Amino acid sequence: MRVTFSANGKPVEADDVWEGESLLYVLRERVGLPGSKNACEQGECGSCTVYLDGVPVCSCLVAAGQVQGREVRTVEGLAGEDGELGLVQQAFVDAGAVQCGFCTPGLLVQTDALLAADPQPSDTDIREALSGNLCRCTGYEKIMDAVRLASARTCARGAEK
Amino acid sequence: MTTRTIQGQKNLQKINQASKDGIGGSPLRPDGTLKVKGEFAYSSDLWHEDMLWGTALRSPHPRANILSVDVSEALAVPGVYAVLTHEDVPGEKYYGLEIADQPALAIDKVRYHGEAIALVAADHPETARRAVKKIKVEYEVLTPITTEEQCLDPETHGYVHEPHEYRSHAYGNVCHEQRLVSGLGVTDEVRALADVVVSGEYEVGMQDQAFLGPESGLAVPAEDGGVDLYVATQWLHVDRQQMAPVLDLPLEKVRLTLAGVGGAFGGREDLSMQIHACLLALRTGKPVKIVYARDESFFGHVHRHPARMRYEHGATRDGKLVFADCRIVLDGGAYASASPAVVGNAASLGHGPYVIPNVRMHAIALYSNNPSCGAMRGFGAVQAAFGYESQMDRLAEALGMDPVELRQLNAVTQGDRMPTGQEIDAPAPVAELLQRVKDMPLPPPLDLEHLDVRTLPGALSNTSHGEGIVRGVGYSVGIKNVGFSEGFDDYSTARVRLEVIGGEPVAMVHTAMAEVGQGGVTVHAQIARTELGVEQVTIHPANTEVGSAGSTSASRQTYMTGGAVKLAAEAVRHELLERGRHRYGWTQDDLALVGGKVVSASAGVLIPIVDLLGEDAVEQTREHHHRPTVPFDKETGQGFGHVQYTFCANRAVVDVDVELGLVKVVELTAVQDVGKALNPLSVVGQIQGGCTQALGLAVMEEIVVEDGKVRNASFTDYLIPTILDTPPIPVQILELPDPHAPYGLRGVGEAPTVSATPSIVAAIRQATGKALNRIPVRPEHLTDTL
């Protein structure tokens, strides 16, 4: 089948999609967006998290056909038009929250969604919001630091405006 | 050297500042930006025109004879390009890290649940999976050999490998063993010297590395008849060494390039899909990509050895250890993998960082029809630490002593000898680490008035509002070796090139080091900056065009390949300065490269590096060998077997819901001596990550194996710590330089994984009063519902 949808603001079209393919597979293998990751492909690890019509979802659990005509935003869509890192991306780099980095794309999308809903989450709020995103390298401490840093920068940016 | 101050030369002070991005700083990862943009190419992201997908048929039985394999229906599936069995393997049929006992594809029998039998290449991964299901295998299913008792009685239960197969000096189903005796050993006379004796039996479950990036890679057949493999691994050269004979190719026709690695933790030391992808690519003449799904990943790599351990310790009334006796039985599963090294570590480190006058030890690894076990972070030392640290707590209780004081009283320090007879000839601040971790502030006590239920055991499941919650605190310390031991020369190679690019001096560092997330690439650039006084450093992709870098394991890469980068950079500096001396007649013996210039403490700035270099590049390649070690004597275990020791101490604070058996680790504190923190941000990140894997082993993680069958090969059923399960992890680092190591550094990655688990179990014991002789601790262990 053919699936057409919007990925990071641009129209994309995937042909010869087998009905059993996931959105994750289509993104990674058919439309050249491998940033979303394939750690478990059963909705447990969060590494494939993308926005679907503005809501974070595990793209491995979304059948490709379900995204027909809808808007998908992936980790590749978090940076600015000029390629400048987004605020959450920069915070993850600065805080040392990236080691192997395989969990990072999903965590970035989930953190982006968290701070959009609540720019000043408590530590427990952060842990609850990110509890669906596994990381095996960092022990999460630097990820907590990164989210706190992104929160502080979000609030500082808000205060400037 | 670049940090030396120049007296009376104020004009030089600015340029004499060592780069803040040199060693001791925390510059950002060179791959960080690509990783947060989703543009870093992991091994599963690779793509090639005309690419096929490979997958394997795996055995549903842990032990069976294969009577026949019929691939005809699979071959007939449209879109399938090849179906291969062991008959299609052109060269050697067997490979292995230490013992070549594992067939590339099963031959006439399978020895574990999940063993690869046949391969399919097809134009779509689903086509390949469906074709695999059409391969017809006729099995004669046999009763698997799975328990220690069965393994040790091969006359009754059989052999995993027949006596003529692939076993070196082993007997029965014993893959490897190591004995150790020191002092008077452990006899009735020695036992009589102790006022107090405690003994215990302990068990460690099978842990998985659970790296997030699945085994994957892309094999591309080359015009010269060879193959290029882009792969996630821990050691490119040892992969090639095992692959080439099986592919019947000379080494130089098997070229490996490191693709992005999504974590490793030991699980990528053995081959997984490497040979399979190359076999399919060479057969079809097309590029072949293999990406394991998570369940296949659980079957496709080795795990941490489960262990059964019996310990006996004797001490005087005032707490001085008199003797220690131990037997450690490690289940190595179907194939040897790293079992001999795991046994060596368990035997030599298995009595912990303590001075014990009389010691006996017997460590063995068994062949069984359980999943193969091999390398995982801290191997051999992790299992033993749960045993000896549990014993320390038990002994402290029997003596009525404080458990930290008992440990400090018996702690090794520099100049002491390990039970192997090896003198510890570098700082060993075990007592100090314990004191420091004890002195760290405790988290505030449980406040039932103002609690957020999400912070309690059970967390978001709202299982308690504070009732039934009991707090406990536990301590532990551990010891790990750094680098390969027992006479192994695991050298590293580095090539460093300095040239002018765009008007600036730029260093290029080329090694075959597998960057698996640890931050080695950051550290290599820091070393080059410090040694060459430049800011711009390029890291060349890791491949087999340069000499071996050894494995990214055993906490060794910063020591070994970092050391090689240092040697190569020093050689580049030497050549450059010699050129200057020759050309300009410099006679000073205090020349250095700082801030992009050649400087002399006595004569000031001599020349910018760009002017001295001109059009010429300076390039040097160096190998870094650690000091030699020797194998342990087979019977006595004596010998200078380890390169370096490393130590970490922990304190765990836990809340336990004693009614439901749920545990919440509230805080996990670590104090570690790292010799010299080349990159403090990365060092702390390693320690926190290592502690978290130890937490997983303490209370969550186990591959459940029943009669040889894996029951939980998924992240739904094999639970690793989430951010909710993981507490704050305060870290304090000590920097006591090791005179034998580059910059005085000490390997970092494994020590916290060794030491942290027992502190958590100790804390749960304090909260519950339970003996807890098995990890992971499960709810049923805490509520008497077993």
mmCIF file of N, CA, C and O in Angstrom, chain B residues 621-680:
data_model
loop_
_atom_site.group_PDB
_atom_site.id
_atom_site.type_symbol
_atom_site.label_atom_id
_atom_site.label_comp_id
_atom_site.label_asym_id
_atom_site.label_seq_id
_atom_site.Cartn_x
_atom_site.Cartn_y
_atom_site.Cartn_z
ATOM 1 N N THR B 621 52.844 6.152 14.829
ATOM 2 C CA THR B 621 51.981 5.081 15.321
ATOM 3 C C THR B 621 52.701 4.389 16.472
ATOM 4 O O THR B 621 53.907 4.127 16.382
ATOM 5 N N ARG B 622 51.995 4.138 17.526
ATOM 6 C CA ARG B 622 52.607 3.484 18.686
ATOM 7 C C ARG B 622 51.686 2.394 19.240
ATOM 8 O O ARG B 622 50.460 2.535 19.208
ATOM 9 N N GLU B 623 52.308 1.356 19.757
ATOM 10 C CA GLU B 623 51.573 0.338 20.517
ATOM 11 C C GLU B 623 51.806 0.582 21.991
ATOM 12 O O GLU B 623 52.924 0.915 22.402
ATOM 13 N N HIS B 624 50.774 0.393 22.763
ATOM 14 C CA HIS B 624 50.891 0.517 24.215
ATOM 15 C C HIS B 624 50.645 -0.854 24.848
ATOM 16 O O HIS B 624 49.562 -1.422 24.700
ATOM 17 N N HIS B 625 51.668 -1.376 25.480
ATOM 18 C CA HIS B 625 51.552 -2.656 26.180
ATOM 19 C C HIS B 625 51.567 -2.370 27.678
ATOM 20 O O HIS B 625 52.389 -1.591 28.147
ATOM 21 N N HIS B 626 50.668 -2.992 28.411
ATOM 22 C CA HIS B 626 50.755 -2.839 29.874
ATOM 23 C C HIS B 626 51.850 -3.753 30.401
ATOM 24 O O HIS B 626 52.377 -4.600 29.667
ATOM 25 N N ARG B 627 52.180 -3.596 31.671
ATOM 26 C CA ARG B 627 53.257 -4.427 32.200
ATOM 27 C C ARG B 627 52.846 -5.899 32.147
ATOM 28 O O ARG B 627 51.654 -6.217 32.262
ATOM 29 N N PRO B 628 53.811 -6.769 31.956
ATOM 30 C CA PRO B 628 53.452 -8.179 31.778
ATOM 31 C C PRO B 628 52.877 -8.793 33.056
ATOM 32 O O PRO B 628 53.243 -8.420 34.173
ATOM 33 N N THR B 629 51.956 -9.732 32.856
ATOM 34 C CA THR B 629 51.427 -10.514 33.970
ATOM 35 C C THR B 629 51.684 -11.979 33.658
ATOM 36 O O THR B 629 52.166 -12.308 32.574
ATOM 37 N N VAL B 630 51.356 -12.839 34.608
ATOM 38 C CA VAL B 630 51.567 -14.280 34.389
ATOM 39 C C VAL B 630 50.282 -15.030 34.721
ATOM 40 O O VAL B 630 49.462 -14.550 35.501
ATOM 41 N N PRO B 631 50.106 -16.209 34.125
ATOM 42 C CA PRO B 631 48.939 -17.021 34.496
ATOM 43 C C PRO B 631 49.034 -17.430 35.966
ATOM 44 O O PRO B 631 50.129 -17.573 36.514
ATOM 45 N N PHE B 632 47.884 -17.614 36.592
ATOM 46 C CA PHE B 632 47.875 -18.135 37.960
ATOM 47 C C PHE B 632 48.246 -19.614 37.933
ATOM 48 O O PHE B 632 47.821 -20.348 37.030
ATOM 49 N N ASP B 633 49.023 -20.036 38.918
ATOM 50 C CA ASP B 633 49.331 -21.460 39.040
ATOM 51 C C ASP B 633 48.015 -22.234 39.177
ATOM 52 O O ASP B 633 47.125 -21.845 39.938
ATOM 53 N N LYS B 634 47.887 -23.338 38.426
ATOM 54 C CA LYS B 634 46.606 -24.038 38.383
ATOM 55 C C LYS B 634 46.152 -24.534 39.748
ATOM 56 O O LYS B 634 44.959 -24.564 40.039
ATOM 57 N N GLU B 635 47.093 -24.957 40.575
ATOM 58 C CA GLU B 635 46.724 -25.554 41.862
ATOM 59 C C GLU B 635 46.718 -24.543 43.003
ATOM 60 O O GLU B 635 45.839 -24.571 43.859
ATOM 61 N N THR B 636 47.717 -23.645 43.010
ATOM 62 C CA THR B 636 47.836 -22.725 44.152
ATOM 63 C C THR B 636 47.235 -21.357 43.868
ATOM 64 O O THR B 636 47.048 -20.560 44.790
ATOM 65 N N GLY B 637 46.993 -21.044 42.592
ATOM 66 C CA GLY B 637 46.434 -19.737 42.250
ATOM 67 C C GLY B 637 47.404 -18.588 42.451
ATOM 68 O O GLY B 637 46.995 -17.428 42.412
ATOM 69 N N GLN B 638 48.676 -18.912 42.649
ATOM 70 C CA GLN B 638 49.633 -17.855 42.910
ATOM 71 C C GLN B 638 50.140 -17.267 41.596
ATOM 72 O O GLN B 638 50.295 -17.970 40.594
ATOM 73 N N GLY B 639 50.426 -15.971 41.622
ATOM 74 C CA GLY B 639 50.998 -15.350 40.438
ATOM 75 C C GLY B 639 50.658 -13.877 40.325
ATOM 76 O O GLY B 639 49.628 -13.424 40.834
ATOM 77 N N PHE B 640 51.538 -13.130 39.647
ATOM 78 C CA PHE B 640 51.331 -11.698 39.392
ATOM 79 C C PHE B 640 50.383 -11.607 38.198
ATOM 80 O O PHE B 640 50.802 -11.416 37.065
ATOM 81 N N GLY B 641 49.109 -11.794 38.476
ATOM 82 C CA GLY B 641 48.149 -12.025 37.407
ATOM 83 C C GLY B 641 47.429 -10.800 36.881
ATOM 84 O O GLY B 641 46.898 -10.809 35.774
ATOM 85 N N HIS B 642 47.363 -9.733 37.665
ATOM 86 C CA HIS B 642 46.548 -8.575 37.269
ATOM 87 C C HIS B 642 47.398 -7.340 37.015
ATOM 88 O O HIS B 642 48.428 -7.132 37.654
ATOM 89 N N VAL B 643 46.913 -6.509 36.107
ATOM 90 C CA VAL B 643 47.620 -5.281 35.725
ATOM 91 C C VAL B 643 47.421 -4.195 36.778
ATOM 92 O O VAL B 643 48.349 -3.492 37.162
ATOM 93 N N GLN B 644 46.181 -4.053 37.209
ATOM 94 C CA GLN B 644 45.816 -2.953 38.105
ATOM 95 C C GLN B 644 44.558 -3.357 38.869
ATOM 96 O O GLN B 644 43.744 -4.127 38.363
ATOM 97 N N TYR B 645 44.435 -2.835 40.092
ATOM 98 C CA TYR B 645 43.210 -3.057 40.862
ATOM 99 C C TYR B 645 42.445 -1.747 40.985
ATOM 100 O O TYR B 645 43.031 -0.663 40.967
ATOM 101 N N THR B 646 41.138 -1.869 41.112
ATOM 102 C CA THR B 646 40.308 -0.677 41.281
ATOM 103 C C THR B 646 39.232 -0.969 42.321
ATOM 104 O O THR B 646 38.803 -2.116 42.468
ATOM 105 N N PHE B 647 38.855 0.071 43.063
ATOM 106 C CA PHE B 647 37.989 -0.119 44.234
ATOM 107 C C PHE B 647 36.860 0.905 44.240
ATOM 108 O O PHE B 647 37.046 2.053 43.855
ATOM 109 N N CYS B 648 35.707 0.487 44.713
ATOM 110 C CA CYS B 648 34.580 1.398 44.893
ATOM 111 C C CYS B 648 33.848 0.991 46.168
ATOM 112 O O CYS B 648 33.785 -0.197 46.506
ATOM 113 N N ALA B 649 33.353 1.968 46.915
ATOM 114 C CA ALA B 649 32.530 1.704 48.103
ATOM 115 C C ALA B 649 31.167 2.361 47.919
ATOM 116 O O ALA B 649 31.055 3.418 47.288
ATOM 117 N N ASN B 650 30.150 1.696 48.455
ATOM 118 C CA ASN B 650 28.783 2.188 48.290
ATOM 119 C C ASN B 650 28.014 2.202 49.608
ATOM 120 O O ASN B 650 28.291 1.428 50.509
ATOM 121 N N ARG B 651 27.038 3.086 49.631
ATOM 122 C CA ARG B 651 26.017 3.029 50.683
ATOM 123 C C ARG B 651 24.660 3.073 49.998
ATOM 124 O O ARG B 651 24.431 3.922 49.125
ATOM 125 N N ALA B 652 23.802 2.149 50.384
ATOM 126 C CA ALA B 652 22.449 2.132 49.835
ATOM 127 C C ALA B 652 21.458 2.450 50.949
ATOM 128 O O ALA B 652 21.600 1.971 52.072
ATOM 129 N N VAL B 653 20.475 3.257 50.606
ATOM 130 C CA VAL B 653 19.352 3.510 51.500
ATOM 131 C C VAL B 653 18.102 3.027 50.774
ATOM 132 O O VAL B 653 17.879 3.409 49.619
ATOM 133 N N VAL B 654 17.351 2.159 51.433
ATOM 134 C CA VAL B 654 16.166 1.602 50.770
ATOM 135 C C VAL B 654 14.940 1.785 51.647
ATOM 136 O O VAL B 654 15.043 1.840 52.887
ATOM 137 N N ASP B 655 13.800 1.886 51.001
ATOM 138 C CA ASP B 655 12.511 1.760 51.679
ATOM 139 C C ASP B 655 11.886 0.467 51.191
ATOM 140 O O ASP B 655 11.827 0.222 49.981
ATOM 141 N N VAL B 656 11.420 -0.344 52.139
ATOM 142 C CA VAL B 656 10.816 -1.623 51.778
ATOM 143 C C VAL B 656 9.374 -1.642 52.281
ATOM 144 O O VAL B 656 9.117 -1.321 53.446
ATOM 145 N N ASP B 657 8.470 -1.984 51.389
ATOM 146 C CA ASP B 657 7.099 -2.260 51.810
ATOM 147 C C ASP B 657 7.097 -3.713 52.277
ATOM 148 O O ASP B 657 7.076 -4.638 51.448
ATOM 149 N N VAL B 658 7.168 -3.913 53.583
ATOM 150 C CA VAL B 658 7.374 -5.263 54.104
ATOM 151 C C VAL B 658 6.123 -6.126 53.976
ATOM 152 O O VAL B 658 6.200 -7.345 54.126
ATOM 153 N N GLU B 659 4.973 -5.496 53.683
ATOM 154 C CA GLU B 659 3.759 -6.294 53.479
ATOM 155 C C GLU B 659 3.688 -6.832 52.047
ATOM 156 O O GLU B 659 3.267 -7.957 51.816
ATOM 157 N N LEU B 660 4.125 -6.009 51.103
ATOM 158 C CA LEU B 660 4.041 -6.402 49.695
ATOM 159 C C LEU B 660 5.367 -6.904 49.144
ATOM 160 O O LEU B 660 5.428 -7.428 48.030
ATOM 161 N N GLY B 661 6.450 -6.695 49.886
ATOM 162 C CA GLY B 661 7.754 -7.133 49.407
ATOM 163 C C GLY B 661 8.332 -6.236 48.325
ATOM 164 O O GLY B 661 9.198 -6.657 47.558
ATOM 165 N N LEU B 662 7.851 -4.996 48.250
ATOM 166 C CA LEU B 662 8.360 -4.075 47.219
ATOM 167 C C LEU B 662 9.513 -3.244 47.782
ATOM 168 O O LEU B 662 9.483 -2.830 48.943
ATOM 169 N N VAL B 663 10.502 -3.015 46.946
ATOM 170 C CA VAL B 663 11.690 -2.276 47.374
ATOM 171 C C VAL B 663 11.834 -1.012 46.542
ATOM 172 O O VAL B 663 11.691 -1.050 45.316
ATOM 173 N N LYS B 664 12.118 0.089 47.194
ATOM 174 C CA LYS B 664 12.486 1.317 46.493
ATOM 175 C C LYS B 664 13.859 1.725 47.011
ATOM 176 O O LYS B 664 14.042 1.943 48.217
ATOM 177 N N VAL B 665 14.834 1.782 46.109
ATOM 178 C CA VAL B 665 16.146 2.290 46.511
ATOM 179 C C VAL B 665 16.028 3.815 46.550
ATOM 180 O O VAL B 665 15.692 4.446 45.547
ATOM 181 N N VAL B 666 16.253 4.373 47.726
ATOM 182 C CA VAL B 666 16.034 5.803 47.953
ATOM 183 C C VAL B 666 17.256 6.614 47.540
ATOM 184 O O VAL B 666 17.150 7.728 47.017
ATOM 185 N N GLU B 667 18.430 6.034 47.796
ATOM 186 C CA GLU B 667 19.676 6.699 47.419
ATOM 187 C C GLU B 667 20.760 5.639 47.328
ATOM 188 O O GLU B 667 20.756 4.659 48.083
ATOM 189 N N LEU B 668 21.666 5.824 46.379
ATOM 190 C CA LEU B 668 22.777 4.889 46.213
ATOM 191 C C LEU B 668 24.042 5.723 46.046
ATOM 192 O O LEU B 668 24.253 6.334 44.997
ATOM 193 N N THR B 669 24.855 5.771 47.092
ATOM 194 C CA THR B 669 26.025 6.648 47.108
ATOM 195 C C THR B 669 27.260 5.846 46.722
ATOM 196 O O THR B 669 27.401 4.688 47.108
ATOM 197 N N ALA B 670 28.159 6.480 45.965
ATOM 198 C CA ALA B 670 29.383 5.789 45.540
ATOM 199 C C ALA B 670 30.599 6.673 45.783
ATOM 200 O O ALA B 670 30.557 7.882 45.525
ATOM 201 N N VAL B 671 31.660 6.065 46.298
ATOM 202 C CA VAL B 671 32.946 6.750 46.392
ATOM 203 C C VAL B 671 33.972 5.841 45.738
ATOM 204 O O VAL B 671 34.081 4.659 46.084
ATOM 205 N N GLN B 672 34.695 6.369 44.760
ATOM 206 C CA GLN B 672 35.612 5.534 43.985
ATOM 207 C C GLN B 672 36.928 6.270 43.766
ATOM 208 O O GLN B 672 36.951 7.467 43.503
ATOM 209 N N ASP B 673 38.015 5.493 43.858
ATOM 210 C CA ASP B 673 39.326 6.046 43.504
ATOM 211 C C ASP B 673 39.542 5.803 42.023
ATOM 212 O O ASP B 673 39.551 4.659 41.572
ATOM 213 N N VAL B 674 39.728 6.882 41.252
ATOM 214 C CA VAL B 674 39.912 6.738 39.806
ATOM 215 C C VAL B 674 41.330 7.101 39.377
ATOM 216 O O VAL B 674 41.600 7.213 38.187
ATOM 217 N N GLY B 675 42.214 7.291 40.333
ATOM 218 C CA GLY B 675 43.601 7.596 39.998
ATOM 219 C C GLY B 675 43.760 8.999 39.464
ATOM 220 O O GLY B 675 44.363 9.871 40.100
ATOM 221 N N LYS B 676 43.196 9.238 38.308
ATOM 222 C CA LYS B 676 43.137 10.566 37.700
ATOM 223 C C LYS B 676 41.906 10.587 36.822
ATOM 224 O O LYS B 676 41.740 9.708 35.966
ATOM 225 N N ALA B 677 41.037 11.565 37.050
ATOM 226 C CA ALA B 677 39.821 11.674 36.231
ATOM 227 C C ALA B 677 40.160 12.450 34.970
ATOM 228 O O ALA B 677 40.257 13.671 34.995
ATOM 229 N N LEU B 678 40.365 11.739 33.863
ATOM 230 C CA LEU B 678 40.691 12.440 32.615
ATOM 231 C C LEU B 678 39.524 13.294 32.149
ATOM 232 O O LEU B 678 39.716 14.347 31.574
ATOM 233 N N ASN B 679 38.314 12.810 32.400
ATOM 234 C CA ASN B 679 37.113 13.571 32.052
ATOM 235 C C ASN B 679 36.102 13.370 33.193
ATOM 236 O O ASN B 679 35.355 12.386 33.198
ATOM 237 N N PRO B 680 36.100 14.272 34.165
ATOM 238 C CA PRO B 680 35.262 14.054 35.363
ATOM 239 C C PRO B 680 33.784 13.833 35.056
ATOM 240 O O PRO B 680 33.144 12.997 35.691
#
